CSV table of C-alpha atoms and ligand atoms in Angstrom, one decimal:
chain,number,residue,atom,x,y,z
H,1,UNK,CA,-12.2,2.5,22.8
H,2,UNK,CA,-9.8,4.8,22.2
H,3,UNK,CA,-8.5,6.1,19.1
H,4,UNK,CA,-4.7,7.0,18.0
H,5,UNK,CA,-3.5,9.5,15.4
H,6,UNK,CA,-1.8,8.2,12.4
H,7,UNK,CA,-0.4,10.1,9.3
H,8,UNK,CA,1.1,9.8,5.9
H,9,UNK,CA,3.3,12.3,3.8
H,10,UNK,CA,3.5,10.8,0.4
H,11,UNK,CA,6.4,12.9,-1.3
H,12,UNK,CA,5.3,12.4,-5.1
H,13,UNK,CA,7.7,14.4,-8.1
H,14,UNK,CA,4.8,15.9,-8.6
H,15,UNK,CA,2.7,16.3,-5.9
H,16,UNK,CA,2.7,16.6,-2.1
H,17,UNK,CA,0.1,14.1,-0.4
H,18,UNK,CA,-0.7,15.0,3.6
H,19,UNK,CA,-3.0,12.5,5.0
H,20,UNK,CA,-3.8,13.0,8.7
H,21,UNK,CA,-6.4,10.0,10.1
H,22,UNK,CA,-7.5,8.3,13.6
H,23,UNK,CA,-7.7,4.5,14.5
H,24,UNK,CA,-9.5,3.1,16.8
H,25,UNK,CA,-7.2,-0.4,15.9
H,26,UNK,CA,-10.0,-2.9,14.2
H,27,UNK,CA,-11.8,-0.3,12.0
H,28,UNK,CA,-10.5,1.0,8.7
H,29,UNK,CA,-8.6,4.6,9.6
H,30,UNK,CA,-10.9,7.5,9.9
H,31,UNK,CA,-9.2,10.3,7.1
H,32,UNK,CA,-9.4,14.1,9.3
H,33,UNK,CA,-7.3,16.3,6.8
H,34,UNK,CA,-5.6,15.9,3.5
H,35,UNK,CA,-3.5,18.3,2.4
H,36,UNK,CA,-2.5,17.9,-1.3
H,37,UNK,CA,-0.2,20.8,-3.4
H,38,UNK,CA,2.5,20.3,-6.6
H,39,UNK,CA,5.9,19.5,-5.6
H,40,UNK,CA,8.7,21.6,-5.8
H,41,UNK,CA,12.2,20.0,-5.7
H,42,UNK,CA,11.6,16.6,-6.9
H,43,UNK,CA,13.2,14.8,-9.6
H,44,UNK,CA,12.3,11.1,-10.7
H,45,UNK,CA,11.0,10.8,-7.0
H,46,UNK,CA,14.2,11.9,-5.3
H,47,UNK,CA,14.8,15.5,-3.2
H,48,UNK,CA,17.1,17.4,-5.6
H,49,UNK,CA,16.6,20.6,-4.1
H,50,UNK,CA,15.9,20.7,0.0
H,51,UNK,CA,14.5,24.0,0.4
H,52,UNK,CA,12.3,23.6,-1.8
H,53,UNK,CA,11.1,20.8,-1.2
H,54,UNK,CA,10.9,21.4,2.6
H,55,UNK,CA,8.5,24.4,1.9
H,56,UNK,CA,6.2,22.6,-0.7
H,57,UNK,CA,6.2,19.6,2.2
H,58,UNK,CA,5.4,21.9,4.5
H,59,UNK,CA,2.8,23.7,2.8
H,60,UNK,CA,0.8,19.7,1.9
H,61,UNK,CA,1.7,19.5,5.9
H,62,UNK,CA,-0.4,22.8,6.8
H,63,UNK,CA,-3.2,22.5,4.8
H,64,UNK,CA,-3.6,19.2,5.8
H,65,UNK,CA,-3.7,20.3,9.6
H,66,UNK,CA,-6.2,23.0,8.9
H,67,UNK,CA,-8.7,20.3,7.8
H,68,UNK,CA,-7.8,18.2,10.9
H,69,UNK,CA,-7.8,20.9,13.5
H,70,UNK,CA,-4.3,19.5,15.5
H,71,UNK,CA,-0.6,19.5,14.4
H,72,UNK,CA,1.0,17.0,12.7
H,73,UNK,CA,3.6,15.2,14.6
H,74,UNK,CA,4.6,12.3,13.3
H,75,UNK,CA,4.2,10.5,10.3
H,76,UNK,CA,5.4,7.6,8.0
H,77,UNK,CA,6.6,8.5,4.8
H,78,UNK,CA,7.4,6.8,1.3
H,79,UNK,CA,10.4,6.2,-0.7
H,80,UNK,CA,11.2,5.7,-4.2
H,81,UNK,CA,14.0,6.5,-6.8
H,82,UNK,CA,16.5,4.0,-8.8
H,83,UNK,CA,19.1,4.1,-5.4
H,84,UNK,CA,16.7,1.2,-3.9
H,85,UNK,CA,17.8,-2.0,-4.4
H,86,UNK,CA,16.6,-5.3,-2.8
H,87,UNK,CA,17.7,-8.4,-2.5
H,88,UNK,CA,16.6,-12.3,-1.0
H,89,UNK,CA,18.3,-13.2,2.0
H,90,UNK,CA,18.1,-16.2,4.7
H,91,UNK,CA,18.8,-16.6,8.3
H,92,UNK,CA,18.6,-19.8,10.4
H,93,UNK,CA,19.4,-20.5,13.9
H,94,UNK,CA,19.4,-23.4,16.5
H,95,UNK,CA,16.5,-23.4,18.7
H,96,UNK,CA,18.3,-24.7,22.2
H,97,UNK,CA,16.1,-25.0,24.8
H,98,UNK,CA,15.0,-28.1,26.5
H,99,UNK,CA,11.1,-28.0,25.1
H,100,UNK,CA,12.5,-27.4,21.4
H,101,UNK,CA,9.5,-24.8,21.1
H,102,UNK,CA,9.8,-21.8,18.7
H,103,UNK,CA,8.9,-18.5,20.5
H,104,UNK,CA,8.2,-14.8,19.6
H,105,UNK,CA,12.0,-13.8,20.4
H,106,UNK,CA,13.0,-16.5,18.2
H,107,UNK,CA,11.7,-14.8,14.9
H,108,UNK,CA,13.3,-11.6,15.9
H,109,UNK,CA,16.4,-13.4,16.4
H,110,UNK,CA,16.9,-14.9,13.6
H,111,UNK,CA,15.6,-12.0,11.2
H,112,UNK,CA,18.1,-10.1,12.6
H,113,UNK,CA,20.7,-13.1,11.9
H,114,UNK,CA,18.8,-12.5,8.1
H,115,UNK,CA,18.8,-8.6,8.3
H,116,UNK,CA,23.2,-9.0,9.1
H,117,UNK,CA,23.6,-9.0,5.2
H,118,UNK,CA,26.3,-7.0,4.1
H,119,UNK,CA,25.1,-3.2,3.6
H,120,UNK,CA,27.4,-1.4,1.6
H,121,UNK,CA,28.4,2.0,3.4
H,122,UNK,CA,26.4,4.5,1.3
H,123,UNK,CA,23.5,2.4,1.7
H,124,UNK,CA,20.6,2.1,4.0
H,125,UNK,CA,18.7,-0.6,5.1
H,126,UNK,CA,14.8,0.7,4.6
H,127,UNK,CA,12.8,-3.1,5.1
H,128,UNK,CA,13.8,-6.6,6.2
H,129,UNK,CA,11.2,-8.3,5.5
H,130,UNK,CA,10.3,-12.4,6.5
H,131,UNK,CA,8.9,-14.0,3.3
H,132,UNK,CA,8.5,-17.6,5.0
H,133,UNK,CA,9.3,-19.6,7.1
H,134,UNK,CA,11.0,-22.8,7.3
H,135,UNK,CA,11.4,-25.5,10.9
H,136,UNK,CA,13.6,-28.3,10.4
H,137,UNK,CA,13.2,-28.4,6.9
H,138,UNK,CA,9.9,-28.0,6.4
H,139,UNK,CA,9.6,-24.9,4.2
H,140,UNK,CA,6.1,-22.7,3.7
H,141,UNK,CA,5.2,-22.4,7.4
H,142,UNK,CA,3.6,-19.4,8.2
H,143,UNK,CA,3.7,-18.6,11.5
H,144,UNK,CA,6.1,-20.8,13.4
H,145,UNK,CA,5.5,-19.4,16.9
H,146,UNK,CA,4.5,-22.4,19.1
H,147,UNK,CA,5.5,-25.3,16.6
H,148,UNK,CA,8.5,-27.5,17.9
H,149,UNK,CA,12.4,-28.4,16.1
H,150,UNK,CA,16.2,-27.8,16.5
H,151,UNK,CA,16.2,-25.5,13.9
H,152,UNK,CA,14.4,-22.4,12.2
H,153,UNK,CA,15.2,-21.0,8.7
H,154,UNK,CA,13.7,-17.8,7.5
H,155,UNK,CA,13.4,-16.1,4.0
H,156,UNK,CA,13.7,-12.3,3.6
H,157,UNK,CA,13.0,-10.0,1.1
H,158,UNK,CA,16.2,-7.3,2.1
H,159,UNK,CA,14.9,-3.7,1.0
H,160,UNK,CA,18.1,-0.5,1.2
H,161,UNK,CA,18.0,3.1,-0.3
H,162,UNK,CA,21.1,5.7,-1.0
H,163,UNK,CA,21.9,6.7,1.8
H,164,UNK,CA,22.2,10.4,0.6
H,165,UNK,CA,18.8,10.1,-0.9
H,166,UNK,CA,17.4,9.4,2.4
H,167,UNK,CA,19.7,12.1,4.6
H,168,UNK,CA,18.1,14.6,1.7
H,169,UNK,CA,14.4,13.5,2.9
H,170,UNK,CA,14.5,12.9,6.2
H,171,UNK,CA,16.2,16.8,6.6
H,172,UNK,CA,13.1,18.0,4.7
H,173,UNK,CA,10.6,16.0,7.0
H,174,UNK,CA,12.6,17.0,10.1
H,175,UNK,CA,12.7,20.5,8.7
H,176,UNK,CA,8.8,20.8,8.5
H,177,UNK,CA,9.0,20.0,12.8
H,178,UNK,CA,7.9,16.2,11.9
H,179,UNK,CA,9.2,13.1,13.2
H,180,UNK,CA,9.1,10.2,10.8
H,181,UNK,CA,8.0,6.6,12.2
H,182,UNK,CA,9.1,5.0,9.7
H,183,UNK,CA,10.4,5.2,6.0
H,184,UNK,CA,8.2,2.4,3.5
H,185,UNK,CA,9.2,1.6,0.0
H,186,UNK,CA,6.2,3.4,-2.2
H,187,UNK,CA,5.2,0.3,-3.7
H,188,UNK,CA,4.9,-1.1,-0.9
H,189,UNK,CA,2.1,1.7,0.9
H,190,UNK,CA,0.6,1.7,-2.4
H,191,UNK,CA,0.0,-2.1,-2.0
H,192,UNK,CA,-2.1,-1.6,1.1
H,193,UNK,CA,-4.4,0.8,-0.2
H,194,UNK,CA,-4.8,-0.8,-3.4
H,195,UNK,CA,-4.5,-4.5,-4.0
H,196,UNK,CA,-7.4,-7.1,-2.1
H,197,UNK,CA,-5.3,-10.5,0.4
H,198,UNK,CA,-6.7,-12.9,-2.6
H,199,UNK,CA,-4.6,-11.1,-5.0
H,200,UNK,CA,-1.4,-10.8,-2.8
H,201,UNK,CA,-1.9,-15.0,-2.2
H,202,UNK,CA,-2.8,-15.8,-5.5
H,203,UNK,CA,0.1,-13.7,-7.1
H,204,UNK,CA,-0.2,-10.4,-8.0
H,205,UNK,CA,2.2,-7.4,-10.3
H,206,UNK,CA,1.5,-4.2,-9.1
H,207,UNK,CA,2.6,-1.2,-10.5
H,208,UNK,CA,2.4,2.2,-9.5
H,209,UNK,CA,2.5,4.5,-12.3
H,210,UNK,CA,3.6,8.4,-11.2
H,211,UNK,CA,5.1,11.2,-12.6
H,212,UNK,CA,8.9,10.4,-12.2
H,213,UNK,CA,9.0,7.0,-11.1
H,214,UNK,CA,7.1,3.7,-11.9
H,215,UNK,CA,7.2,1.4,-8.8
H,216,UNK,CA,6.5,-2.3,-8.8
H,217,UNK,CA,6.3,-5.0,-6.4
H,218,UNK,CA,5.1,-8.8,-7.0
H,219,UNK,CA,3.0,-10.2,-4.1
H,220,UNK,CA,2.9,-14.2,-3.9
H,221,UNK,CA,1.6,-16.4,-1.0
H,222,UNK,CA,0.6,-13.7,0.7
H,223,UNK,CA,3.9,-11.5,0.6
H,224,UNK,CA,6.7,-10.1,-1.3
H,225,UNK,CA,8.2,-11.5,-3.6
H,226,UNK,CA,10.0,-8.5,-5.6
H,227,UNK,CA,10.3,-5.1,-5.6
H,228,UNK,CA,11.6,-2.9,-8.7
H,229,UNK,CA,11.6,1.2,-9.5
H,230,UNK,CA,11.6,2.0,-13.2
H,231,UNK,CA,12.4,5.5,-13.8
H,232,UNK,CA,10.3,6.0,-16.6
H,233,UNK,CA,6.4,7.3,-16.2
H,234,UNK,CA,4.1,10.3,-17.2
H,235,UNK,CA,6.8,12.9,-17.0
H,236,UNK,CA,8.7,11.0,-20.3
H,237,UNK,CA,4.9,10.6,-21.5
H,238,UNK,CA,4.3,14.3,-21.6
H,239,UNK,CA,8.2,15.1,-23.0
H,240,UNK,CA,7.1,12.9,-25.7
H,241,UNK,CA,4.1,14.9,-26.6
H,242,UNK,CA,6.3,18.3,-26.0
H,243,UNK,CA,9.4,17.4,-27.9
H,244,UNK,CA,7.1,15.4,-30.8
H,245,UNK,CA,4.7,18.2,-31.5
H,246,UNK,CA,6.1,20.6,-30.5
H,247,UNK,CA,4.7,22.2,-27.9
H,248,UNK,CA,4.9,23.8,-24.1
H,249,UNK,CA,5.9,21.2,-21.5
H,250,UNK,CA,2.9,22.3,-19.4
H,251,UNK,CA,0.6,23.0,-22.6
H,252,UNK,CA,1.7,18.6,-23.7
H,253,UNK,CA,0.8,17.6,-20.2
H,254,UNK,CA,-2.5,20.0,-19.6
H,255,UNK,CA,-3.7,18.1,-24.0
H,256,UNK,CA,-2.3,14.5,-21.9
H,257,UNK,CA,-4.8,14.7,-19.6
H,258,UNK,CA,-7.7,16.2,-21.4
H,259,UNK,CA,-7.7,14.4,-24.8
H,260,UNK,CA,-4.7,11.8,-23.8
H,261,UNK,CA,-5.4,8.0,-24.9
H,262,UNK,CA,-3.2,5.2,-25.8
H,263,UNK,CA,-7.1,3.5,-27.2
H,264,UNK,CA,-8.4,6.1,-29.7
H,265,UNK,CA,-11.7,5.1,-31.3
H,266,UNK,CA,-12.2,1.8,-28.3
H,267,UNK,CA,-11.8,3.4,-25.2
H,268,UNK,CA,-13.5,6.8,-26.5
H,269,UNK,CA,-15.7,8.2,-29.5
H,270,UNK,CA,-14.4,10.8,-30.6
H,271,UNK,CA,-13.0,10.7,-34.3
H,272,UNK,CA,-9.5,9.6,-35.4
H,273,UNK,CA,-8.9,12.8,-37.6
H,274,UNK,CA,-9.5,15.4,-35.4
H,275,UNK,CA,-7.8,18.1,-35.1
H,276,UNK,CA,-7.3,19.2,-31.4
H,277,UNK,CA,-7.3,23.3,-29.9
H,278,UNK,CA,-6.1,24.5,-27.2
H,279,UNK,CA,-4.7,27.6,-26.3
H,280,UNK,CA,-4.3,28.3,-29.6
H,281,UNK,CA,-2.1,25.5,-30.5
H,282,UNK,CA,-3.5,23.2,-32.9
H,283,UNK,CA,-2.6,19.4,-33.1
H,284,UNK,CA,-3.7,15.9,-34.7
H,285,UNK,CA,-5.5,13.7,-32.0
H,286,UNK,CA,-3.9,11.0,-34.0
H,287,UNK,CA,-0.8,12.2,-33.5
H,288,UNK,CA,-1.4,12.7,-29.4
H,289,UNK,CA,-3.1,9.2,-28.8
H,290,UNK,CA,0.0,7.6,-31.3
H,291,UNK,CA,2.7,9.5,-29.1
H,292,UNK,CA,1.0,8.7,-26.0
H,293,UNK,CA,0.7,4.6,-27.1
H,294,UNK,CA,3.9,3.9,-28.2
H,295,UNK,CA,5.9,5.4,-24.9
H,296,UNK,CA,3.1,3.9,-22.4
H,297,UNK,CA,3.9,0.6,-24.4
H,298,UNK,CA,7.2,0.7,-24.0
H,299,UNK,CA,6.8,1.2,-20.0
H,300,UNK,CA,4.4,-1.6,-20.1
H,301,UNK,CA,6.9,-4.0,-21.5
H,302,UNK,CA,9.5,-2.8,-19.2
H,303,UNK,CA,6.9,-3.8,-16.6
H,304,UNK,CA,6.7,-7.4,-17.8
H,305,UNK,CA,10.3,-7.7,-17.6
H,306,UNK,CA,10.9,-7.1,-13.8
H,307,UNK,CA,8.7,-10.5,-13.5
H,308,UNK,CA,12.0,-12.6,-12.6
H,309,UNK,CA,10.5,-15.2,-14.7
H,310,UNK,CA,9.6,-15.4,-17.9
H,311,UNK,CA,6.2,-18.4,-17.0
H,312,UNK,CA,5.0,-15.5,-15.4
H,313,UNK,CA,1.2,-15.6,-16.3
H,314,UNK,CA,1.7,-18.8,-13.3
H,315,UNK,CA,4.2,-16.5,-10.9
H,316,UNK,CA,1.0,-14.2,-11.3
H,317,UNK,CA,-2.3,-15.2,-12.0
H,318,UNK,CA,-3.6,-12.7,-9.7
H,319,UNK,CA,-2.2,-10.2,-13.1
H,320,UNK,CA,-1.6,-7.1,-13.3
H,321,UNK,CA,-2.5,-4.1,-11.1
H,322,UNK,CA,-2.0,-0.8,-12.4
H,323,UNK,CA,-2.3,2.3,-9.9
H,324,UNK,CA,-0.9,6.3,-9.7
H,325,UNK,CA,-2.2,9.4,-11.9
H,326,UNK,CA,-1.0,7.6,-14.9
H,327,UNK,CA,-3.3,4.5,-14.7
H,328,UNK,CA,-5.6,7.0,-15.5
H,329,UNK,CA,-5.0,7.0,-19.0
H,330,UNK,CA,-7.9,5.8,-20.9
H,331,UNK,CA,-7.2,2.7,-22.6
H,332,UNK,CA,-4.6,1.8,-20.5
H,333,UNK,CA,-6.2,-1.1,-19.0
H,334,UNK,CA,-7.1,-2.5,-22.4
H,335,UNK,CA,-3.2,-1.8,-23.9
H,336,UNK,CA,-1.7,-3.8,-21.4
H,337,UNK,CA,-3.8,-6.9,-21.1
H,338,UNK,CA,-2.7,-7.1,-24.8
H,339,UNK,CA,1.2,-6.7,-24.3
H,340,UNK,CA,1.3,-8.7,-21.0
H,341,UNK,CA,-1.7,-10.9,-21.7
H,342,UNK,CA,-2.7,-11.0,-17.9
H,343,UNK,CA,-5.5,-9.6,-16.6
H,344,UNK,CA,-5.6,-5.9,-15.7
H,345,UNK,CA,-7.6,-4.1,-13.3
H,346,UNK,CA,-6.7,-0.1,-12.1
H,347,UNK,CA,-5.7,0.0,-8.4
H,348,UNK,CA,-8.4,3.2,-7.0
H,349,UNK,CA,-8.4,3.8,-2.8
H,350,UNK,CA,-11.7,2.2,-1.8
H,351,UNK,CA,-13.4,1.8,1.5
H,352,UNK,CA,-12.4,5.4,3.2
H,353,UNK,CA,-14.4,6.9,6.2
H,354,UNK,CA,-14.4,10.6,7.2
H,355,UNK,CA,-12.9,13.9,4.8
H,356,UNK,CA,-11.7,11.4,1.8
H,357,UNK,CA,-13.5,12.5,-1.3
H,358,UNK,CA,-10.5,13.4,-3.1
H,359,UNK,CA,-9.0,10.2,-2.2
H,360,UNK,CA,-10.7,8.0,-4.5
H,361,UNK,CA,-8.2,8.2,-7.3
H,362,UNK,CA,-5.2,5.7,-8.6
H,363,UNK,CA,-3.0,8.9,-7.7
H,364,UNK,CA,-3.5,9.2,-4.5
H,365,UNK,CA,-2.6,5.1,-3.3
H,366,UNK,CA,0.8,5.8,-2.0
H,367,UNK,CA,-0.5,8.1,0.2
H,368,UNK,CA,-3.4,6.4,1.7
H,369,UNK,CA,-1.0,2.9,1.8
H,370,UNK,CA,1.2,5.2,3.9
H,371,UNK,CA,-1.7,5.9,6.4
H,372,UNK,CA,-2.9,1.5,6.2
H,373,UNK,CA,0.6,0.5,6.9
H,374,UNK,CA,1.3,0.3,10.2
H,375,UNK,CA,-2.1,-1.8,11.0
H,376,UNK,CA,-2.2,-3.9,7.9
H,377,UNK,CA,2.5,-4.5,8.3
H,378,UNK,CA,3.2,-7.8,9.2
H,379,UNK,CA,4.2,-8.0,13.3
H,380,UNK,CA,7.6,-8.3,12.9
H,381,UNK,CA,10.2,-7.4,10.6
H,382,UNK,CA,9.3,-4.7,8.4
H,383,UNK,CA,10.1,-1.5,10.9
H,384,UNK,CA,13.6,-1.8,9.9
H,385,UNK,CA,14.8,1.9,9.3
H,386,UNK,CA,12.8,3.5,12.2
H,387,UNK,CA,14.3,0.7,14.4
H,388,UNK,CA,18.0,0.8,13.3
H,389,UNK,CA,17.7,5.0,14.0
H,390,UNK,CA,15.5,4.9,17.4
H,391,UNK,CA,18.8,2.6,18.7
H,392,UNK,CA,20.9,4.5,17.0
H,393,UNK,CA,19.4,7.6,18.9
H,394,UNK,CA,19.4,5.7,22.1
H,395,UNK,CA,23.1,4.9,22.6
H,396,UNK,CA,23.7,8.2,21.6
H,397,UNK,CA,21.8,9.5,24.9
H,398,UNK,CA,23.0,6.6,26.9
H,399,UNK,CA,26.9,8.1,25.5
H,400,UNK,CA,26.3,11.3,26.7
H,401,UNK,CA,25.1,10.3,30.1
H,402,UNK,CA,28.8,8.5,30.4
H,403,UNK,CA,30.3,11.2,29.4
W,501,ATP,N1,-6.4,11.8,-16.3
W,501,ATP,C1,-5.0,11.9,-16.5
W,501,ATP,N2,-4.6,11.6,-17.9
W,501,ATP,C2,-3.2,11.2,-18.2
W,501,ATP,N3,-2.2,10.8,-17.4
W,501,ATP,C3,-2.8,11.6,-15.9
W,501,ATP,C4,-3.8,11.2,-15.9
W,501,ATP,N4,-3.8,12.4,-14.4
W,501,ATP,C5,-2.9,12.6,-13.7
W,501,ATP,N5,-2.0,11.8,-14.8
W,501,ATP,C6,-0.1,11.8,-15.1
W,501,ATP,O1,-0.1,11.2,-13.5
W,501,ATP,C7,1.1,11.6,-13.2
W,501,ATP,C8,1.4,11.8,-11.5
W,501,ATP,O2,0.9,10.7,-11.0
W,501,ATP,P1,1.7,10.5,-9.1
W,501,ATP,O3,0.7,11.9,-8.8
W,501,ATP,O4,1.0,9.8,-9.0
W,501,ATP,O5,3.0,10.7,-9.4
W,501,ATP,P2,3.5,11.3,-8.1
W,501,ATP,O6,3.0,10.3,-7.3
W,501,ATP,O7,3.7,12.7,-8.1
W,501,ATP,O8,5.1,11.4,-8.9
W,501,ATP,P3,5.9,9.7,-8.0
W,501,ATP,O9,5.3,9.2,-7.5
W,501,ATP,O10,6.7,9.3,-9.7
W,501,ATP,O11,7.3,10.4,-7.5
W,501,ATP,C9,1.7,13.0,-13.9
W,501,ATP,O12,2.8,12.4,-15.1
W,501,ATP,C10,0.2,12.8,-14.9
W,501,ATP,O13,0.9,13.4,-16.1
W,502,MG,MG1,4.1,8.5,-6.6
């Protein structure tokens, strides 16, 4: 069977992860090349220095190409940052054909109506995701194609992002000679890598706690219910340690990764009174753990506050799935369960084939999800950004032709 090449680039605040793979369209993609490098020129998920960011993306792509043995031409690219906003919008159309049979074209047409929400000039449409369909007032329809009706409604989740942030990111990627197949909001990509179909159906909240942002996606009835980005993550934890214990940022980061623990005594067997010495600096283990716990506990509270309903245990019986690099902190699942009263687990990318050994870590959920995106996304309505830009190119070409 013919295999097609796919790739994802996760431009994270702390690292760039390029994954090259191929797929036969049925089974899981086979990972052929991985390039992971520290990122420069990014803050809170956004490009703040195009030249620096471009250089680190280039480096990451080069590494992946070396291991895959071919040139990367196009990729799915992750987007995050506080500039991302989401609204739910409804669209409706009449089915006027004699047979009153809903066809695939009708789905496209009703989604076009739903996506015609007024997007401010400084925003770009990223995703228009159908959440549920209604045929002649009957809601909860999973797939209306083939049903009879006079009227078709769709409930959509519409995600937009600041045009300037998108321009900076796309400039970096295209500057590396890479075409963007589509832009994907990062928690949606992470969800593809770490959530099960049951979790998405039952109702689950996913929180990708990275370096600069915590990206949230709530799933219910196998579709997206809510998305949000909180500009607090691992970076703030490190900063608190650095300020609180008078250490350089680099040393604070090293201490956090080596000894950081939100439930000392429970999540490890180290003595509470111990003094930790690193690079000539001594700190109390108790102080370090306390600083980390306070910040992480605050962040966990912010995560549940994002749930649109206060009786959230009914909304998300599937619980909370934590992923992203900061979910490596020992004790975080136990602390999260105590704070949220939800079942909590850590989401790690699984069942990968090929040269995937380095990817079994929650910090690669977004990168892996970008590679899975094309095969997992629903048939219609998600490839919004590229559809729009593809069309714009097409119109431009036509315009030049007539000129
Ligand atoms: N073992 C560990 N213990 C504690 N924190 C860790 C550990 N490993 C990684 N981290 C933290 O995870 C963060 C990086 O996570 P990740 O790679 O998911 O972020 P990113 O994708 O670069 O950033 P973002 O998604 O916010 O743009 C850093 O703040 C780092 O300190
Ligand atoms: Mg990330």
